Amino acid sequence: VKVEEKLYVNRYLVDAGRPHIKVRPHETPSAALVALTHVCPAGCYTTNDRGQVEVAPDGCMECGTCRVLTADSGEVEWNYPRGGYGVLFKFG
Ligand code: SF4
C-alpha cells in the first residue's frame, strides 16, 4: 500500500474560522518557512504571489514538524485543534 493511499483514509474535521496554526506576518520568509513549503507532509504551507509563506492547516496531521522548525524563531503559532476537530487517524 502506498503512503498516499494510507493518508487518504484519514479524516479531517475543519474548525471553520479557527485555524490551529498561523504564520506570523512577514515581508520576506525565513529559510525555515520556505522549507515548510517542501517538508510539510500534508502540503499545508504554500508561497503566495507576494513571496510570503501561508498556511492552510486543513488536513494537518499534527506531526509537529513546523512547530519544531520554528520553535526558536516563533514564526509559527501552533496549537492543538479543539477537541473533536482536526485529524482522525485510521492507521496507527
Ligand atoms: Fe504540516 Fe506537520 Fe505542521 Fe501539520 S504539524 S502543518 S502536517 S508540518
Short mmCIF file of N, CA, C and O and ligand atoms in Angstrom, two decimals:
data_model
loop_
_atom_site.label_atom_id
_atom_site.label_comp_id
_atom_site.label_asym_id
_atom_site.label_seq_id
_atom_site.Cartn_x
_atom_site.Cartn_y
_atom_site.Cartn_z
N VAL A 1 0.85 -1.19 0.00
CA VAL A 1 0.00 0.00 0.00
C VAL A 1 0.89 1.24 0.00
O VAL A 1 1.80 1.35 0.80
N LYS A 2 0.61 2.17 -0.90
CA LYS A 2 1.39 3.41 -0.95
C LYS A 2 0.99 4.31 0.23
O LYS A 2 -0.13 4.24 0.72
N VAL A 3 1.92 5.18 0.62
CA VAL A 3 1.64 6.07 1.75
C VAL A 3 0.47 6.99 1.42
O VAL A 3 -0.36 7.32 2.28
N GLU A 4 0.35 7.39 0.14
CA GLU A 4 -0.77 8.26 -0.24
C GLU A 4 -2.11 7.56 -0.01
O GLU A 4 -3.10 8.18 0.37
N GLU A 5 -2.13 6.25 -0.25
CA GLU A 5 -3.37 5.51 -0.06
C GLU A 5 -3.71 5.41 1.43
O GLU A 5 -4.87 5.43 1.82
N LYS A 6 -2.67 5.31 2.27
CA LYS A 6 -2.93 5.29 3.71
C LYS A 6 -3.42 6.66 4.19
O LYS A 6 -4.33 6.75 5.01
N LEU A 7 -2.78 7.71 3.68
CA LEU A 7 -3.19 9.05 4.10
C LEU A 7 -4.63 9.34 3.69
O LEU A 7 -5.37 10.04 4.38
N TYR A 8 -5.04 8.75 2.59
CA TYR A 8 -6.36 9.04 2.07
C TYR A 8 -7.47 8.61 3.03
O TYR A 8 -8.54 9.20 3.04
N VAL A 9 -7.19 7.60 3.84
CA VAL A 9 -8.26 7.12 4.74
C VAL A 9 -8.38 7.97 6.00
O VAL A 9 -9.35 7.85 6.74
N ASN A 10 -7.39 8.85 6.26
CA ASN A 10 -7.54 9.76 7.39
C ASN A 10 -8.72 10.68 7.14
O ASN A 10 -9.05 11.00 6.01
N ARG A 11 -9.35 11.11 8.21
CA ARG A 11 -10.45 12.06 8.09
C ARG A 11 -10.07 13.32 8.85
O ARG A 11 -9.34 13.26 9.82
N TYR A 12 -10.62 14.43 8.40
CA TYR A 12 -10.25 15.69 9.00
C TYR A 12 -11.50 16.55 9.17
O TYR A 12 -12.23 16.77 8.21
N LEU A 13 -11.72 16.99 10.39
CA LEU A 13 -12.86 17.87 10.65
C LEU A 13 -12.35 19.30 10.81
O LEU A 13 -11.59 19.60 11.74
N VAL A 14 -12.73 20.17 9.86
CA VAL A 14 -12.26 21.56 9.86
C VAL A 14 -12.99 22.37 10.92
O VAL A 14 -14.23 22.32 11.00
N ASP A 15 -12.23 23.09 11.73
CA ASP A 15 -12.81 24.02 12.70
C ASP A 15 -12.86 25.37 12.00
O ASP A 15 -11.94 26.19 12.09
N ALA A 16 -13.93 25.61 11.27
CA ALA A 16 -14.01 26.77 10.37
C ALA A 16 -13.77 28.09 11.10
O ALA A 16 -14.37 28.34 12.14
N GLY A 17 -12.89 28.89 10.56
CA GLY A 17 -12.61 30.21 11.12
C GLY A 17 -11.69 30.19 12.32
O GLY A 17 -11.39 31.25 12.87
N ARG A 18 -11.27 29.00 12.76
CA ARG A 18 -10.38 28.91 13.92
C ARG A 18 -9.18 28.02 13.59
O ARG A 18 -9.05 26.92 14.13
N PRO A 19 -8.32 28.46 12.67
CA PRO A 19 -7.16 27.64 12.31
C PRO A 19 -6.26 27.41 13.52
O PRO A 19 -6.03 28.33 14.30
N HIS A 20 -5.78 26.19 13.69
CA HIS A 20 -4.94 25.90 14.86
C HIS A 20 -3.48 26.24 14.63
O HIS A 20 -2.68 26.19 15.56
N ILE A 21 -3.13 26.60 13.39
CA ILE A 21 -1.76 27.02 13.09
C ILE A 21 -1.83 28.34 12.31
O ILE A 21 -2.65 28.47 11.40
N LYS A 22 -0.99 29.27 12.69
CA LYS A 22 -0.92 30.54 11.97
C LYS A 22 0.54 30.90 11.72
O LYS A 22 1.39 30.62 12.56
N VAL A 23 0.79 31.54 10.57
CA VAL A 23 2.13 32.06 10.28
C VAL A 23 2.14 33.54 10.65
O VAL A 23 1.24 34.28 10.24
N ARG A 24 3.12 33.95 11.40
CA ARG A 24 3.19 35.37 11.79
C ARG A 24 3.46 36.22 10.54
O ARG A 24 4.18 35.79 9.64
N PRO A 25 2.86 37.40 10.49
CA PRO A 25 3.06 38.27 9.32
C PRO A 25 4.55 38.53 9.08
O PRO A 25 5.31 38.72 10.02
N HIS A 26 4.94 38.51 7.84
CA HIS A 26 6.35 38.75 7.49
C HIS A 26 6.42 39.33 6.09
O HIS A 26 5.49 39.15 5.29
N GLU A 27 7.51 40.03 5.81
CA GLU A 27 7.74 40.55 4.46
C GLU A 27 8.44 39.50 3.62
O GLU A 27 8.01 39.16 2.53
N THR A 28 9.57 39.03 4.14
CA THR A 28 10.37 38.03 3.45
C THR A 28 10.44 36.78 4.32
O THR A 28 10.78 36.88 5.50
N PRO A 29 10.09 35.63 3.79
CA PRO A 29 10.10 34.43 4.62
C PRO A 29 11.52 33.97 4.96
O PRO A 29 12.44 34.11 4.14
N SER A 30 11.68 33.42 6.14
CA SER A 30 12.97 32.86 6.54
C SER A 30 13.18 31.54 5.80
O SER A 30 12.25 30.99 5.19
N ALA A 31 14.40 31.02 5.91
CA ALA A 31 14.70 29.73 5.29
C ALA A 31 13.81 28.63 5.88
O ALA A 31 13.37 27.72 5.18
N ALA A 32 13.53 28.75 7.18
CA ALA A 32 12.69 27.72 7.82
C ALA A 32 11.28 27.74 7.25
O ALA A 32 10.69 26.68 6.98
N LEU A 33 10.73 28.92 7.04
CA LEU A 33 9.38 29.00 6.47
C LEU A 33 9.34 28.45 5.05
O LEU A 33 8.42 27.72 4.68
N VAL A 34 10.36 28.80 4.27
CA VAL A 34 10.41 28.29 2.90
C VAL A 34 10.52 26.76 2.92
O VAL A 34 9.88 26.06 2.13
N ALA A 35 11.32 26.25 3.86
CA ALA A 35 11.47 24.80 3.96
C ALA A 35 10.14 24.11 4.22
O ALA A 35 9.87 23.02 3.71
N LEU A 36 9.27 24.77 4.99
CA LEU A 36 7.99 24.16 5.31
C LEU A 36 7.13 23.94 4.07
O LEU A 36 6.29 23.03 4.05
N THR A 37 7.33 24.76 3.04
CA THR A 37 6.55 24.56 1.81
C THR A 37 6.97 23.27 1.11
O THR A 37 6.28 22.80 0.22
N HIS A 38 8.11 22.71 1.54
CA HIS A 38 8.58 21.46 0.93
C HIS A 38 8.41 20.25 1.85
O HIS A 38 8.24 19.14 1.37
N VAL A 39 8.49 20.48 3.16
CA VAL A 39 8.55 19.32 4.06
C VAL A 39 7.24 19.00 4.77
O VAL A 39 7.12 17.90 5.32
N CYS A 40 6.29 19.89 4.80
CA CYS A 40 5.03 19.57 5.48
C CYS A 40 4.39 18.38 4.75
O CYS A 40 4.10 18.47 3.56
N PRO A 41 4.18 17.27 5.45
CA PRO A 41 3.67 16.07 4.76
C PRO A 41 2.24 16.23 4.24
O PRO A 41 1.81 15.48 3.37
N ALA A 42 1.52 17.22 4.77
CA ALA A 42 0.15 17.43 4.32
C ALA A 42 0.05 18.56 3.30
O ALA A 42 -1.04 18.88 2.84
N GLY A 43 1.19 19.18 2.96
CA GLY A 43 1.16 20.25 1.96
C GLY A 43 0.40 21.48 2.41
O GLY A 43 -0.22 22.17 1.59
N CYS A 44 0.45 21.76 3.70
CA CYS A 44 -0.34 22.89 4.23
C CYS A 44 0.30 24.25 3.95
O CYS A 44 -0.38 25.27 3.99
N TYR A 45 1.60 24.27 3.70
CA TYR A 45 2.31 25.54 3.51
C TYR A 45 2.52 25.84 2.04
O TYR A 45 2.95 24.97 1.27
N THR A 46 2.21 27.06 1.64
CA THR A 46 2.40 27.48 0.26
C THR A 46 2.99 28.89 0.25
O THR A 46 2.94 29.61 1.26
N THR A 47 3.54 29.27 -0.88
CA THR A 47 4.05 30.63 -1.06
C THR A 47 3.04 31.41 -1.89
O THR A 47 2.61 30.93 -2.95
N ASN A 48 2.63 32.58 -1.40
CA ASN A 48 1.65 33.35 -2.17
C ASN A 48 2.35 34.18 -3.24
O ASN A 48 3.58 34.15 -3.37
N ASP A 49 1.57 34.95 -4.00
CA ASP A 49 2.16 35.67 -5.13
C ASP A 49 2.99 36.87 -4.69
O ASP A 49 3.63 37.52 -5.51
N ARG A 50 2.99 37.17 -3.39
CA ARG A 50 3.87 38.22 -2.87
C ARG A 50 5.14 37.63 -2.25
O ARG A 50 5.93 38.35 -1.64
N GLY A 51 5.30 36.33 -2.37
CA GLY A 51 6.51 35.68 -1.87
C GLY A 51 6.47 35.36 -0.39
O GLY A 51 7.48 34.95 0.19
N GLN A 52 5.29 35.52 0.24
CA GLN A 52 5.17 35.20 1.66
C GLN A 52 4.61 33.79 1.83
O GLN A 52 3.86 33.31 0.99
N VAL A 53 5.01 33.17 2.93
CA VAL A 53 4.55 31.81 3.18
C VAL A 53 3.24 31.86 3.97
O VAL A 53 3.10 32.60 4.94
N GLU A 54 2.27 31.06 3.51
CA GLU A 54 0.97 30.98 4.16
C GLU A 54 0.70 29.54 4.58
O GLU A 54 1.26 28.61 4.00
N VAL A 55 -0.17 29.39 5.56
CA VAL A 55 -0.56 28.04 5.98
C VAL A 55 -2.06 27.90 5.92
O VAL A 55 -2.81 28.81 6.29
N ALA A 56 -2.51 26.76 5.41
CA ALA A 56 -3.92 26.39 5.43
C ALA A 56 -3.96 25.03 6.13
O ALA A 56 -3.72 24.00 5.51
N PRO A 57 -4.18 25.03 7.46
CA PRO A 57 -3.97 23.80 8.22
C PRO A 57 -5.03 22.72 8.07
O PRO A 57 -4.98 21.72 8.78
N ASP A 58 -5.96 22.87 7.13
CA ASP A 58 -6.89 21.78 6.87
C ASP A 58 -6.07 20.58 6.39
O ASP A 58 -5.29 20.70 5.46
N GLY A 59 -6.26 19.45 6.99
CA GLY A 59 -5.51 18.26 6.60
C GLY A 59 -4.22 18.08 7.38
O GLY A 59 -3.53 17.07 7.20
N CYS A 60 -3.89 19.02 8.26
CA CYS A 60 -2.69 18.90 9.08
C CYS A 60 -2.74 17.61 9.89
O CYS A 60 -3.77 17.27 10.47
N MET A 61 -1.62 16.89 9.90
CA MET A 61 -1.56 15.61 10.61
C MET A 61 -0.96 15.74 12.01
O MET A 61 -0.67 14.73 12.65
N GLU A 62 -0.75 16.99 12.43
CA GLU A 62 -0.19 17.24 13.77
C GLU A 62 1.14 16.53 13.98
O GLU A 62 1.41 16.02 15.07
N CYS A 63 1.95 16.50 12.92
CA CYS A 63 3.24 15.82 13.04
C CYS A 63 4.23 16.65 13.84
O CYS A 63 5.19 16.12 14.39
N GLY A 64 4.02 17.96 13.88
CA GLY A 64 4.87 18.82 14.69
C GLY A 64 6.10 19.35 13.98
O GLY A 64 6.87 20.11 14.57
N THR A 65 6.30 18.98 12.71
CA THR A 65 7.49 19.43 12.00
C THR A 65 7.59 20.94 11.98
O THR A 65 8.64 21.52 12.28
N CYS A 66 6.51 21.62 11.64
CA CYS A 66 6.57 23.08 11.54
C CYS A 66 6.76 23.70 12.93
O CYS A 66 7.41 24.73 13.07
N ARG A 67 6.21 23.07 13.93
CA ARG A 67 6.37 23.57 15.29
C ARG A 67 7.83 23.50 15.73
O ARG A 67 8.37 24.43 16.32
N VAL A 68 8.48 22.39 15.40
CA VAL A 68 9.88 22.21 15.80
C VAL A 68 10.79 23.14 14.99
O VAL A 68 11.68 23.78 15.55
N LEU A 69 10.54 23.21 13.69
CA LEU A 69 11.42 24.01 12.82
C LEU A 69 11.39 25.50 13.18
O LEU A 69 12.34 26.22 12.92
N THR A 70 10.29 25.96 13.74
CA THR A 70 10.17 27.38 14.03
C THR A 70 10.11 27.64 15.54
O THR A 70 9.71 28.72 15.97
N ALA A 71 10.52 26.65 16.32
CA ALA A 71 10.43 26.78 17.79
C ALA A 71 11.22 27.98 18.29
O ALA A 71 10.77 28.71 19.19
N ASP A 72 12.41 28.20 17.73
CA ASP A 72 13.24 29.30 18.21
C ASP A 72 12.79 30.65 17.66
O ASP A 72 12.79 31.65 18.35
N SER A 73 12.37 30.65 16.39
CA SER A 73 12.03 31.92 15.75
C SER A 73 10.63 32.41 16.11
O SER A 73 10.36 33.61 16.02
N GLY A 74 9.76 31.51 16.48
CA GLY A 74 8.40 31.90 16.81
C GLY A 74 7.59 32.37 15.61
O GLY A 74 6.60 33.07 15.76
N GLU A 75 7.99 31.96 14.41
CA GLU A 75 7.29 32.43 13.20
C GLU A 75 5.95 31.75 13.01
O GLU A 75 5.13 32.22 12.23
N VAL A 76 5.78 30.61 13.66
CA VAL A 76 4.54 29.87 13.52
C VAL A 76 3.89 29.75 14.90
O VAL A 76 4.54 29.37 15.86
N GLU A 77 2.61 30.09 14.95
CA GLU A 77 1.84 29.94 16.18
C GLU A 77 1.10 28.61 16.07
O GLU A 77 0.31 28.42 15.14
N TRP A 78 1.36 27.71 16.97
CA TRP A 78 0.89 26.33 16.84
C TRP A 78 0.12 25.92 18.07
O TRP A 78 0.63 25.99 19.19
N ASN A 79 -1.10 25.49 17.88
CA ASN A 79 -1.89 24.95 18.97
C ASN A 79 -2.56 23.67 18.49
O ASN A 79 -2.78 23.49 17.29
N TYR A 80 -2.89 22.80 19.42
CA TYR A 80 -3.66 21.63 19.02
C TYR A 80 -5.06 22.10 18.65
O TYR A 80 -5.57 23.08 19.20
N PRO A 81 -5.72 21.39 17.73
CA PRO A 81 -7.11 21.74 17.41
C PRO A 81 -7.99 21.54 18.65
O PRO A 81 -7.63 20.78 19.57
N ARG A 82 -9.13 22.21 18.67
CA ARG A 82 -10.08 21.97 19.75
C ARG A 82 -10.53 20.51 19.72
O ARG A 82 -10.50 19.85 18.68
N GLY A 83 -11.01 20.05 20.86
CA GLY A 83 -11.48 18.67 20.95
C GLY A 83 -12.53 18.36 19.88
O GLY A 83 -13.44 19.15 19.66
N GLY A 84 -12.38 17.22 19.24
CA GLY A 84 -13.34 16.82 18.22
C GLY A 84 -13.00 17.30 16.83
O GLY A 84 -13.55 16.81 15.85
N TYR A 85 -12.06 18.26 16.73
CA TYR A 85 -11.66 18.78 15.42
C TYR A 85 -10.27 18.26 15.06
O TYR A 85 -9.56 17.72 15.90
N GLY A 86 -9.92 18.47 13.82
CA GLY A 86 -8.59 18.07 13.36
C GLY A 86 -8.59 16.68 12.75
O GLY A 86 -9.62 16.18 12.30
N VAL A 87 -7.42 16.08 12.77
CA VAL A 87 -7.23 14.82 12.05
C VAL A 87 -7.77 13.64 12.87
O VAL A 87 -7.71 13.63 14.10
N LEU A 88 -8.31 12.67 12.15
CA LEU A 88 -8.72 11.40 12.76
C LEU A 88 -7.98 10.31 11.99
O LEU A 88 -8.25 10.08 10.82
N PHE A 89 -7.02 9.70 12.67
CA PHE A 89 -6.20 8.69 12.01
C PHE A 89 -6.92 7.35 11.97
O PHE A 89 -7.51 6.92 12.95
N LYS A 90 -6.83 6.70 10.83
CA LYS A 90 -7.42 5.37 10.71
C LYS A 90 -6.36 4.28 10.82
O LYS A 90 -6.68 3.13 11.02
N PHE A 91 -5.08 4.67 10.63
CA PHE A 91 -3.99 3.72 10.77
C PHE A 91 -3.03 4.25 11.82
O PHE A 91 -2.38 5.26 11.60
N GLY A 92 -2.90 3.59 12.94
CA GLY A 92 -1.88 3.92 13.93
C GLY A 92 -2.04 5.26 14.57
O GLY A 92 -2.82 6.07 14.26
FE1 SF4 B 1 2.25 20.22 8.25
FE2 SF4 B 1 3.01 18.72 10.32
FE3 SF4 B 1 2.90 21.39 10.55
FE4 SF4 B 1 0.64 19.98 10.36
S1 SF4 B 1 2.13 19.89 12.06
S2 SF4 B 1 1.10 21.87 9.23
S3 SF4 B 1 1.24 18.31 8.96
S4 SF4 B 1 4.28 20.22 9.21
#
